[in-house]
PDB file of C-alpha atoms in Angstrom:
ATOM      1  CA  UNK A 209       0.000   0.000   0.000  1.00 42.00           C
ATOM      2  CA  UNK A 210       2.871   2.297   0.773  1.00 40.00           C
ATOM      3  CA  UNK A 211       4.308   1.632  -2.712  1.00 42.00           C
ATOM      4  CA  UNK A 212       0.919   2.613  -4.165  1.00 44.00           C
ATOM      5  CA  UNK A 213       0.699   5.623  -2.271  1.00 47.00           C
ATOM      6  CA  UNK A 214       4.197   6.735  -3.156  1.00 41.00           C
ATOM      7  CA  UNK A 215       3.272   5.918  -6.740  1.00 46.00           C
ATOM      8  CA  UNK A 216      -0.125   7.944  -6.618  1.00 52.00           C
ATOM      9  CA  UNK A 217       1.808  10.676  -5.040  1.00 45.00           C
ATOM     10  CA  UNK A 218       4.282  10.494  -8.307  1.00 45.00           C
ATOM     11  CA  UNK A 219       1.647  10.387 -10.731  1.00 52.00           C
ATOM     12  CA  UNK A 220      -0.008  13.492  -9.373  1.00 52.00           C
ATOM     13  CA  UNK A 221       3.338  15.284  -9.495  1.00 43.00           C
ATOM     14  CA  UNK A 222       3.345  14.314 -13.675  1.00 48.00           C
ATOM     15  CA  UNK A 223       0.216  15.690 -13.671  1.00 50.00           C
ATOM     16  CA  UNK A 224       0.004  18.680 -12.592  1.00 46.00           C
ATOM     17  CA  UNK A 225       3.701  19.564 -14.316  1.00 45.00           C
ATOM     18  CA  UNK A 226       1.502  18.372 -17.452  1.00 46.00           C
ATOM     19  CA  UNK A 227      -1.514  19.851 -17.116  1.00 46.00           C
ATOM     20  CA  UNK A 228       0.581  23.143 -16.552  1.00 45.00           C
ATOM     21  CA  UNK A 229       1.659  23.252 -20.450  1.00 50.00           C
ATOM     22  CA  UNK A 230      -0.523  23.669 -23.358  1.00 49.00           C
ATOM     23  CA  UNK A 231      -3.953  22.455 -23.672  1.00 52.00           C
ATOM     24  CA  UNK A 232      -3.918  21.352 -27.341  1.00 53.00           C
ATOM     25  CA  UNK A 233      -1.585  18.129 -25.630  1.00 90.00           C
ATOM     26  CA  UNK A 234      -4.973  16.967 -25.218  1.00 95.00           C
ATOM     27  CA  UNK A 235      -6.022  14.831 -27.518  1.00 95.00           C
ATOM     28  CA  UNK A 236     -10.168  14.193 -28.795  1.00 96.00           C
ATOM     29  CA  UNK A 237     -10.190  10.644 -29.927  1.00 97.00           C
ATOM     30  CA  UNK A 238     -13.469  11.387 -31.702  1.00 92.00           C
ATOM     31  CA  UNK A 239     -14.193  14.298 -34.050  1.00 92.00           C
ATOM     32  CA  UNK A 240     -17.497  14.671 -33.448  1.00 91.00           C
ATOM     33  CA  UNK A 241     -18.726  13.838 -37.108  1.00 94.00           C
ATOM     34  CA  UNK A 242     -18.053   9.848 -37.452  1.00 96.00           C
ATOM     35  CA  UNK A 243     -16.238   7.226 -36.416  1.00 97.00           C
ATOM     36  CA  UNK A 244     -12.873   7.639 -37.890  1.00 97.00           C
ATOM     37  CA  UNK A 245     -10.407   6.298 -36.299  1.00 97.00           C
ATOM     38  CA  UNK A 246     -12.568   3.515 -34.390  1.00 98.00           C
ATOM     39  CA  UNK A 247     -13.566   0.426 -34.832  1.00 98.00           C
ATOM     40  CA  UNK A 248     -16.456  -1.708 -33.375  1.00 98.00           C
ATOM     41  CA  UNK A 249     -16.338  -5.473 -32.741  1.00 98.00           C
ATOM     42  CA  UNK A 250     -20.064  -6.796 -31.753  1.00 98.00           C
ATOM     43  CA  UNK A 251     -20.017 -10.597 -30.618  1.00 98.00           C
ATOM     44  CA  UNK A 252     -21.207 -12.725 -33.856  1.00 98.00           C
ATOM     45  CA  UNK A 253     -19.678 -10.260 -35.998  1.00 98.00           C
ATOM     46  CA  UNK A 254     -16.336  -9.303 -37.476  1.00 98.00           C
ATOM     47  CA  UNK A 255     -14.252  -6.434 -36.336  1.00 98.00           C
ATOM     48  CA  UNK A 256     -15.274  -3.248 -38.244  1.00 98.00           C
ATOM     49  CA  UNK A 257     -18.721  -4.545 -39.132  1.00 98.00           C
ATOM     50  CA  UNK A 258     -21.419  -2.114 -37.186  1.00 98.00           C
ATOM     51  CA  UNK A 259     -24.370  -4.349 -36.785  1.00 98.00           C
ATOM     52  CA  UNK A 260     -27.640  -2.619 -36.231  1.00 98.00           C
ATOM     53  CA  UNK A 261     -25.686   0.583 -36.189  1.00 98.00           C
ATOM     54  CA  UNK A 262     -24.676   0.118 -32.720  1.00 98.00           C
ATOM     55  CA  UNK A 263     -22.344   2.837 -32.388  1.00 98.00           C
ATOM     56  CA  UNK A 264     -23.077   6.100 -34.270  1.00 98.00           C
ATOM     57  CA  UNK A 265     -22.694   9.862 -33.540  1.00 97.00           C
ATOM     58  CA  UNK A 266     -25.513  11.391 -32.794  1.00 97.00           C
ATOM     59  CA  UNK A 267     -25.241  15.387 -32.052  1.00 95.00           C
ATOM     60  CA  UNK A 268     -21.426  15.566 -31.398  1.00 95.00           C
ATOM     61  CA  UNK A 269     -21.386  12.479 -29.288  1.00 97.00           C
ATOM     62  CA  UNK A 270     -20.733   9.200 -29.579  1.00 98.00           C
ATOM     63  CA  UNK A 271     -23.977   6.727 -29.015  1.00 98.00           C
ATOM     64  CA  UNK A 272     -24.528   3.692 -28.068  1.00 98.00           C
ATOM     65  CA  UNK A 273     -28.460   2.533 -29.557  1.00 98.00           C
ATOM     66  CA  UNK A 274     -30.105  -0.727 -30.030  1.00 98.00           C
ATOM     67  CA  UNK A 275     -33.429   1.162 -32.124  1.00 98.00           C
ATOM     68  CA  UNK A 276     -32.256  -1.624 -34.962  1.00 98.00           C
ATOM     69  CA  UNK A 277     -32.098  -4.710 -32.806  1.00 98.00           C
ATOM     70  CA  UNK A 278     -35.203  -6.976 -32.430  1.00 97.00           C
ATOM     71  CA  UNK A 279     -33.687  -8.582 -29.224  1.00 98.00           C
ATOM     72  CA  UNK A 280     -30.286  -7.826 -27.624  1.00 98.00           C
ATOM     73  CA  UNK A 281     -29.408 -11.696 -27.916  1.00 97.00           C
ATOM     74  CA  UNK A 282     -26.363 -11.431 -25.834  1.00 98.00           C
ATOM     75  CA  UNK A 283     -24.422  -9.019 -29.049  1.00 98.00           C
ATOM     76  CA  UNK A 284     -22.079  -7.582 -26.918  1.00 98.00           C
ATOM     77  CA  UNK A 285     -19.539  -5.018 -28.036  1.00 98.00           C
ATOM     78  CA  UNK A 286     -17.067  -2.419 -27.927  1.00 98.00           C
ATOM     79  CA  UNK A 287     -15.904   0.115 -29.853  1.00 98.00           C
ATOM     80  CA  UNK A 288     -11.675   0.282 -29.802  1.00 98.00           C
ATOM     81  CA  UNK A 289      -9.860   3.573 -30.363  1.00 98.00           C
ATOM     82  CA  UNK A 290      -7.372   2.731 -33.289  1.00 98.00           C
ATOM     83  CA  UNK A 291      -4.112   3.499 -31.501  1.00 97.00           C
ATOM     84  CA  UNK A 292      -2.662   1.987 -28.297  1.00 98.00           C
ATOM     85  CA  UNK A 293      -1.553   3.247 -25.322  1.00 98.00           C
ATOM     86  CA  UNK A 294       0.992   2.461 -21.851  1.00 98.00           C
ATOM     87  CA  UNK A 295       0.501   5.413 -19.489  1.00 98.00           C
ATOM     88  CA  UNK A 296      -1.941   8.671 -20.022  1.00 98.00           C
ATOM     89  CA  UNK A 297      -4.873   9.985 -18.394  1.00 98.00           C
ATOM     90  CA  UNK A 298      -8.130   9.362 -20.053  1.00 98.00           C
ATOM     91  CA  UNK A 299     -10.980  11.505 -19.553  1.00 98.00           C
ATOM     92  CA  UNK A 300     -14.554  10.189 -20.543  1.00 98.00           C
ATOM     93  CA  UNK A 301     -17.428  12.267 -19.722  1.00 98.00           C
ATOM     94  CA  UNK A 302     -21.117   9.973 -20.344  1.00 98.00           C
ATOM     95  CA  UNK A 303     -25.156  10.125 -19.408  1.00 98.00           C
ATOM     96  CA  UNK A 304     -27.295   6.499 -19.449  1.00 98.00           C
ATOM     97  CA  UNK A 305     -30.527   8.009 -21.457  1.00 98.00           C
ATOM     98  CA  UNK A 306     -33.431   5.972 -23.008  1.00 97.00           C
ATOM     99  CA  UNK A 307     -34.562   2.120 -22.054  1.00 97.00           C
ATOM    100  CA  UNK A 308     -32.496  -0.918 -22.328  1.00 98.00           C
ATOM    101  CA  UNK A 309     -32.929  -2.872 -25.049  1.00 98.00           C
ATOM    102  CA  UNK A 310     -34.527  -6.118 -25.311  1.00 97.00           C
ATOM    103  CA  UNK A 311     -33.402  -9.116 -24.378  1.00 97.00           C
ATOM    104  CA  UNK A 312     -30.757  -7.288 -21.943  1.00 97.00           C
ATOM    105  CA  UNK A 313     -29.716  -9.193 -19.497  1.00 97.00           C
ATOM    106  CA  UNK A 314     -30.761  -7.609 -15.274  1.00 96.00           C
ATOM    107  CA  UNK A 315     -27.305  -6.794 -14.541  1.00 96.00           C
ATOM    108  CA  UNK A 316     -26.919  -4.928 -17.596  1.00 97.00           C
ATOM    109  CA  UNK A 317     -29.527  -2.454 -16.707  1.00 97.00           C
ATOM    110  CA  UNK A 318     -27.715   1.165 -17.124  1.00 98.00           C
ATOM    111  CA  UNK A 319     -24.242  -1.088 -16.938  1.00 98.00           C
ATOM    112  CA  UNK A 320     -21.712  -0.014 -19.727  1.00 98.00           C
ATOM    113  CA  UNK A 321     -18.308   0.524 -19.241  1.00 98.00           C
ATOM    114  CA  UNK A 322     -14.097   1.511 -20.849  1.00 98.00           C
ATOM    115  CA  UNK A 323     -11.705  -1.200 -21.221  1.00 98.00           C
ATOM    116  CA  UNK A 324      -8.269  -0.353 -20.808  1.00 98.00           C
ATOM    117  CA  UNK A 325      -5.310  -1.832 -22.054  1.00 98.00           C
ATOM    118  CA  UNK A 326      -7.210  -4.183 -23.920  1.00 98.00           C
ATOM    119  CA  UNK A 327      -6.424  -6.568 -27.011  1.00 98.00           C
ATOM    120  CA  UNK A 328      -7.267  -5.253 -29.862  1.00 98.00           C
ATOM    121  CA  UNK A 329     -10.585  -5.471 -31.997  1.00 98.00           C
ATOM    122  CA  UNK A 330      -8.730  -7.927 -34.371  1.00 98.00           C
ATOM    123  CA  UNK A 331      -7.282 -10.113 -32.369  1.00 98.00           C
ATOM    124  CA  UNK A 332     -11.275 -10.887 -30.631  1.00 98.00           C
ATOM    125  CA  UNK A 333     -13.013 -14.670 -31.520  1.00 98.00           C
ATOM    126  CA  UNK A 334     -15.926 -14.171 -33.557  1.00 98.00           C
ATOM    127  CA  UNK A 335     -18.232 -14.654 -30.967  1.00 98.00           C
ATOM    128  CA  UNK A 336     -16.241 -13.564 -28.326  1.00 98.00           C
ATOM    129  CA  UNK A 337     -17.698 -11.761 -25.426  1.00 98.00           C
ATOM    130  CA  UNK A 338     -15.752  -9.014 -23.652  1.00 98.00           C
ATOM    131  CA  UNK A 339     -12.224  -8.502 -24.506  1.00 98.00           C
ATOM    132  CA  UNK A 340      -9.405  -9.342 -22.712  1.00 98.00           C
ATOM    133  CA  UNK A 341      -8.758  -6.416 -20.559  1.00 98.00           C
ATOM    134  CA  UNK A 342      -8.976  -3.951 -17.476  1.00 98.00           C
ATOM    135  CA  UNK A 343     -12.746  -1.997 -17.169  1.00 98.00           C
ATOM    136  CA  UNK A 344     -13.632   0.778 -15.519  1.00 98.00           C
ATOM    137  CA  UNK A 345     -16.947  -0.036 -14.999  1.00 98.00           C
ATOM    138  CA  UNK A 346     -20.323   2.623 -15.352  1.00 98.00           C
ATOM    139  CA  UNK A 347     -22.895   1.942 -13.280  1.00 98.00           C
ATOM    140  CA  UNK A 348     -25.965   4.187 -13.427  1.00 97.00           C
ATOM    141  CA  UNK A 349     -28.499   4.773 -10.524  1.00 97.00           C
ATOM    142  CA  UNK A 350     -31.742   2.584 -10.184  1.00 95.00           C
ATOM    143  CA  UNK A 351     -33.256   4.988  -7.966  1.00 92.00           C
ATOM    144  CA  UNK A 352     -33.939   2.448  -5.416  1.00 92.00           C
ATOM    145  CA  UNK A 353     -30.627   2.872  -2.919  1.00 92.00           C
ATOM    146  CA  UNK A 354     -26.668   2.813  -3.834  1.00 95.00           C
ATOM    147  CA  UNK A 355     -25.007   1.595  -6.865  1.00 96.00           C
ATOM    148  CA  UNK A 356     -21.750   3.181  -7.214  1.00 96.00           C
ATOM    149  CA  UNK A 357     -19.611   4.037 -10.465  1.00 97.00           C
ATOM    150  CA  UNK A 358     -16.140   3.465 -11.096  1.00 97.00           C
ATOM    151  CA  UNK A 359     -15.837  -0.010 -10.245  1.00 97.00           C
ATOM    152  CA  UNK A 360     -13.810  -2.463 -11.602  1.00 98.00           C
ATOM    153  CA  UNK A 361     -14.070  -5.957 -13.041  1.00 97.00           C
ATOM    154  CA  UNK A 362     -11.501  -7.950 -15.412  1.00 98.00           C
ATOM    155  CA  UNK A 363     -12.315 -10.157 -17.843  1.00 98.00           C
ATOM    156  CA  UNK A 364      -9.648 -12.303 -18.737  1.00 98.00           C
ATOM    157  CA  UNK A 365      -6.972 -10.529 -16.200  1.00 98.00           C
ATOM    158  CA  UNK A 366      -6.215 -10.140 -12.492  1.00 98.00           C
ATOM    159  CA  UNK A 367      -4.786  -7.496 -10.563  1.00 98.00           C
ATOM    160  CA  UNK A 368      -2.765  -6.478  -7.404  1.00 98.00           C
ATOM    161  CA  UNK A 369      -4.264  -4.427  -4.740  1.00 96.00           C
ATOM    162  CA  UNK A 370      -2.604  -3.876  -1.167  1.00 92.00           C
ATOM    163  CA  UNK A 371       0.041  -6.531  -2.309  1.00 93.00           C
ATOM    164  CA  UNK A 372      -1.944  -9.039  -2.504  1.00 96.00           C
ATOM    165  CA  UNK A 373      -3.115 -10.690  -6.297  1.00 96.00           C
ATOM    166  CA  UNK A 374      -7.319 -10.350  -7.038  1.00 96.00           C
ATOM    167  CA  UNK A 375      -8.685 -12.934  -9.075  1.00 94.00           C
ATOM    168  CA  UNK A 376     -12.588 -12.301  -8.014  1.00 92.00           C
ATOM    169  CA  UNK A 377     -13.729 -10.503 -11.329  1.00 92.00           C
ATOM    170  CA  UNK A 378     -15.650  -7.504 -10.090  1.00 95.00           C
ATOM    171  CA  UNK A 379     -13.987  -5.377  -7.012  1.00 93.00           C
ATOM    172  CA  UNK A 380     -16.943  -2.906  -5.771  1.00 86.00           C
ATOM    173  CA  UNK A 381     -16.226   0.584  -4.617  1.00 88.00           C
ATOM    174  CA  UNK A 382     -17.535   2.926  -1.890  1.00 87.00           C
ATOM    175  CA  UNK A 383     -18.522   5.455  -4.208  1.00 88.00           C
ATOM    176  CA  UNK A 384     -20.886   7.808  -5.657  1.00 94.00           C
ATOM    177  CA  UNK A 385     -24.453   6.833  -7.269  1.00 96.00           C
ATOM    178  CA  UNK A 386     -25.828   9.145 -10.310  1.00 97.00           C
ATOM    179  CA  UNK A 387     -29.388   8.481 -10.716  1.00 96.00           C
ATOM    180  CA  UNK A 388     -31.411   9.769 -13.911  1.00 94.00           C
ATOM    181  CA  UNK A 389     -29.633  11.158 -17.154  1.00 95.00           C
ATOM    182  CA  UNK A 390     -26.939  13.187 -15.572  1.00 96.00           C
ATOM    183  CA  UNK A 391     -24.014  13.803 -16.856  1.00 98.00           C
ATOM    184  CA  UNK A 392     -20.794  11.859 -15.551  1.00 98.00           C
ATOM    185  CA  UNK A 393     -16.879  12.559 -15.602  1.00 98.00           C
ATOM    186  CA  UNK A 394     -14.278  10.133 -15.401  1.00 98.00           C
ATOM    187  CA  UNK A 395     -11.117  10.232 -15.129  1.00 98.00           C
ATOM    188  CA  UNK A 396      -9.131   6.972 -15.413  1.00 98.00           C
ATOM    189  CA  UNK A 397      -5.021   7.548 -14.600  1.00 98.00           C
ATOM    190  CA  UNK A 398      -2.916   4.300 -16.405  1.00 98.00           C
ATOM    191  CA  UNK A 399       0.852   4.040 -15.914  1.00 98.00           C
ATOM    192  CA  UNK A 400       2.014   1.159 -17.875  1.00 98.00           C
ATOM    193  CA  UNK A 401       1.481  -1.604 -15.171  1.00 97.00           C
ATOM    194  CA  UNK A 402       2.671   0.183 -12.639  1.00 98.00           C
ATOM    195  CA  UNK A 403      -0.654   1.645 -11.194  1.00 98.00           C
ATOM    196  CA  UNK A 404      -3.591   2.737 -12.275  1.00 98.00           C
ATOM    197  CA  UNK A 405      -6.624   4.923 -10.488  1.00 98.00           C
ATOM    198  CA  UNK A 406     -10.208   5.321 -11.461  1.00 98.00           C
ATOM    199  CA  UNK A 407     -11.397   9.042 -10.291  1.00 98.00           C
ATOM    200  CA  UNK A 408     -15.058   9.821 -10.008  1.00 97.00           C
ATOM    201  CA  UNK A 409     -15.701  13.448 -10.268  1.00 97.00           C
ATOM    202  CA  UNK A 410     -12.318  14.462  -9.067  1.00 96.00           C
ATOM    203  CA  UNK A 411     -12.038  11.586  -6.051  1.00 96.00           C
ATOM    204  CA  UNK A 412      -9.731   8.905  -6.181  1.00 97.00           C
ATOM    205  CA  UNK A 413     -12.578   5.359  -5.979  1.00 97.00           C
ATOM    206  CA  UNK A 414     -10.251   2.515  -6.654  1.00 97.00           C
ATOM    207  CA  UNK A 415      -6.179   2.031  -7.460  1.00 97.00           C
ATOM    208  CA  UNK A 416      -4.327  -0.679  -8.372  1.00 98.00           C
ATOM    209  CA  UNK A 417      -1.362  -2.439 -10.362  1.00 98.00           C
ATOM    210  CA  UNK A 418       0.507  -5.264 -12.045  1.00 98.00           C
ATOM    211  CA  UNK A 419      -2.212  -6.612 -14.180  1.00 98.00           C
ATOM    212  CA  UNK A 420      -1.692  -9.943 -15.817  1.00 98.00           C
ATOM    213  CA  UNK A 421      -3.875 -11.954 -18.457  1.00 98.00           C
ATOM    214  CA  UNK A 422      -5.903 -14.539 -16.251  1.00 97.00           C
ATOM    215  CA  UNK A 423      -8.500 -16.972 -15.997  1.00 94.00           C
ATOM    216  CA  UNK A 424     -12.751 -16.131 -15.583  1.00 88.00           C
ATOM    217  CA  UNK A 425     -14.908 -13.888 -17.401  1.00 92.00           C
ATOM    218  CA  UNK A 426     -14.127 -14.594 -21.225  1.00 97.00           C
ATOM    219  CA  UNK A 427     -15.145 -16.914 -24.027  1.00 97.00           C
ATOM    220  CA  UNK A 428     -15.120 -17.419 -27.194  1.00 98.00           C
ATOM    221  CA  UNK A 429     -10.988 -16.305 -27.243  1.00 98.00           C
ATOM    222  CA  UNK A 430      -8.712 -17.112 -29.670  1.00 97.00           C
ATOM    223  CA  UNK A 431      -6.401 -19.273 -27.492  1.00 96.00           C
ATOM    224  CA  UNK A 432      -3.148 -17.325 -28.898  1.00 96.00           C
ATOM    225  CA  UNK A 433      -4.651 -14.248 -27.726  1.00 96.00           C
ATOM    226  CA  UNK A 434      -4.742 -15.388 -24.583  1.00 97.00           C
ATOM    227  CA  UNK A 435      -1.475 -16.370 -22.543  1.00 97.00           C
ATOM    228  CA  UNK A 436      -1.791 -16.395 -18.599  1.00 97.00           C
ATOM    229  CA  UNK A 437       0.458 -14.566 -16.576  1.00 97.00           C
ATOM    230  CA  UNK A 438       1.462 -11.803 -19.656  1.00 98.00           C
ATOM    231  CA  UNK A 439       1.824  -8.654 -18.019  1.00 98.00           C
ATOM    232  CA  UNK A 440      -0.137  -6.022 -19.611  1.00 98.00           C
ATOM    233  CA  UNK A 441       1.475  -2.918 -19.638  1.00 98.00           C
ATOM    234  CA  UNK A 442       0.190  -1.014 -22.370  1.00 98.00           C
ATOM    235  CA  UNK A 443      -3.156  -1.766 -24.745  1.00 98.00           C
ATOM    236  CA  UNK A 444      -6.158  -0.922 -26.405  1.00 98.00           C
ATOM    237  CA  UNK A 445      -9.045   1.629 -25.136  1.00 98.00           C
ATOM    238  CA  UNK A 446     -12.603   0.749 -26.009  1.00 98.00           C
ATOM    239  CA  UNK A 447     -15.436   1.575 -24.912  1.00 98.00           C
ATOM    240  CA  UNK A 448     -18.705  -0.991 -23.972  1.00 98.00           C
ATOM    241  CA  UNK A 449     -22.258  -1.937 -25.186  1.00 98.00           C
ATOM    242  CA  UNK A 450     -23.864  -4.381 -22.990  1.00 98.00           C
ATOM    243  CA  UNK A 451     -27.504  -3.406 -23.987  1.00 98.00           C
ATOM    244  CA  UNK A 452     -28.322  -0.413 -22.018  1.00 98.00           C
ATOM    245  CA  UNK A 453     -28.202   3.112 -24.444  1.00 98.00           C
ATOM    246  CA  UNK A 454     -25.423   5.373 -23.134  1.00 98.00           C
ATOM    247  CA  UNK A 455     -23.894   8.522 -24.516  1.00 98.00           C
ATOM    248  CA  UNK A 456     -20.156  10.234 -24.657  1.00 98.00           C
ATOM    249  CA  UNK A 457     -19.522  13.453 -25.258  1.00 97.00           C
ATOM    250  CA  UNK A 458     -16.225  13.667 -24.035  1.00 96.00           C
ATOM    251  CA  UNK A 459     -13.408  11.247 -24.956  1.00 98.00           C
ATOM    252  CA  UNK A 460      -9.821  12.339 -24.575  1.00 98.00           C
ATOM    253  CA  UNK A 461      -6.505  11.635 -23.393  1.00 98.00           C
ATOM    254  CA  UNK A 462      -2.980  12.797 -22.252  1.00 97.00           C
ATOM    255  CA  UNK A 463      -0.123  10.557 -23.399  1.00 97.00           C
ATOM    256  CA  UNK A 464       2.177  10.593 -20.237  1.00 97.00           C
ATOM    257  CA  UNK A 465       4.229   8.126 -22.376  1.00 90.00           C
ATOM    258  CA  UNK A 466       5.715  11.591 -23.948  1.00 69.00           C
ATOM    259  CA  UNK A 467       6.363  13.881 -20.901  1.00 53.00           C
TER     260      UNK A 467
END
């Protein structure tokens, strides 16, 4: 814990030295006309084909609709950013808005999600599931008690927290709960392998390091795509549809790689 303190520490230091030089170091990974420069991967389908027009821009942002699906039928996907990345800050800014689709499964009620440091569309079995990777998890309110953002859960990969190696796939925080359409910001702080923070509205919910590729949570995987134990230190960024309609009008990032 002390190293991941000292770390944290560190990584707020590059920071704010960062954040201290020109703003145009940030960089929008959407242009908010199309999808250039992402592609989507929808279990069932091959990478780059856009089934029911699942991901689409819609008024500068990028959506996530099921309008063309009859049923939901378990097509889960993610849209990857072309270009990967080891250590940056990532800011995401989203809203759940409309009614799941059918077919959804319960837990996937206002449930989406970013992988990080993820394999790449490509490399994903046909019918595949969730990539192998490291998500911050979105949560939205149910308006019925707490159900907090910014968790995470690793499909295909374990983690270390405190020192000690996680293998249960979902780690719930002691966080905040957004109920209704609101807008939410993100933050998600990625240092190689070396730690990593999710950060709800400007508070530090969850850290952790040395992720490895790992057992639970994935099928369908092409088995070469797939070796336990690989560190992952540096990956893919995609972002999730698991049924529920979810909108982004912020996507952009800080490559710390550079600085």
């Amino acid at each position: 814990m002390k190293h991941l303190q000292l770390t944290l520490i560190l990584a707020i230091i590059v920071i704010a030295s960062s954040c201290q030089k020109e703003e145009e170091e940030w960089i929008e990974l959407f242009n908010g006309k199309d999808l250039t420069g992402w592609t989507p991967k929808i279990r069932g389908y091959e990478a780059g084909d856009n089934f029911g027009n699942t991901f689409r821009i819609e008024d500068g942002m990028i959506t996530v609709a099921y309008d063309e699906y009859d049923t939901f039928n378990n097509r889960y996907g993610v849209l990857f950013y072309e270009k990967p990345f080891s250590k940056y800050l990532l800011h995401i800014e989203y809203r759940f808005i409309g009614e799941q689709a059918n077919g959804g499964e319960g837990w996937a009620t206002r449930n989406s999600g970013v992988m990080l440091h993820s394999q790449s569309a490509e490399s994903m079995g046909l019918n595949q599931d969730f990539p192998i990777s490291l998500e911050a998890q979105f949560l939205g309110g149910l308006g019925n008690g707490p159900r907090p953002t910014g968790n995470l859960c690793t499909p295909g990969t374990h983690v270390e927290m405190g020192g000690k190696l996680i293998t249960r796939h979902c780690q719930t925080i002691e966080g905040p709960t957004f109920d209704g359409d609101q807008w939410v910001s993100i933050d998600l702080l990625v240092m190689g392998d070396e730690y990593i923070a999710h950060i709800v509205e400007g508070d530090t919910v969850i850290q952790y390091s040395k992720p490895i590729v790992g057992d639970g949570m994935v099928t369908g995987f092409k088995p070469e795509a797939k070796i336990n134990d690989t560190p992952l230190t540096k990956g893919y960024i995609a972002l999730q549809s698991e049924s529920h309609p979810i909108q982004f009008r912020k996507v952009s990032i800080k490559d710390l790689s550079k600085d």
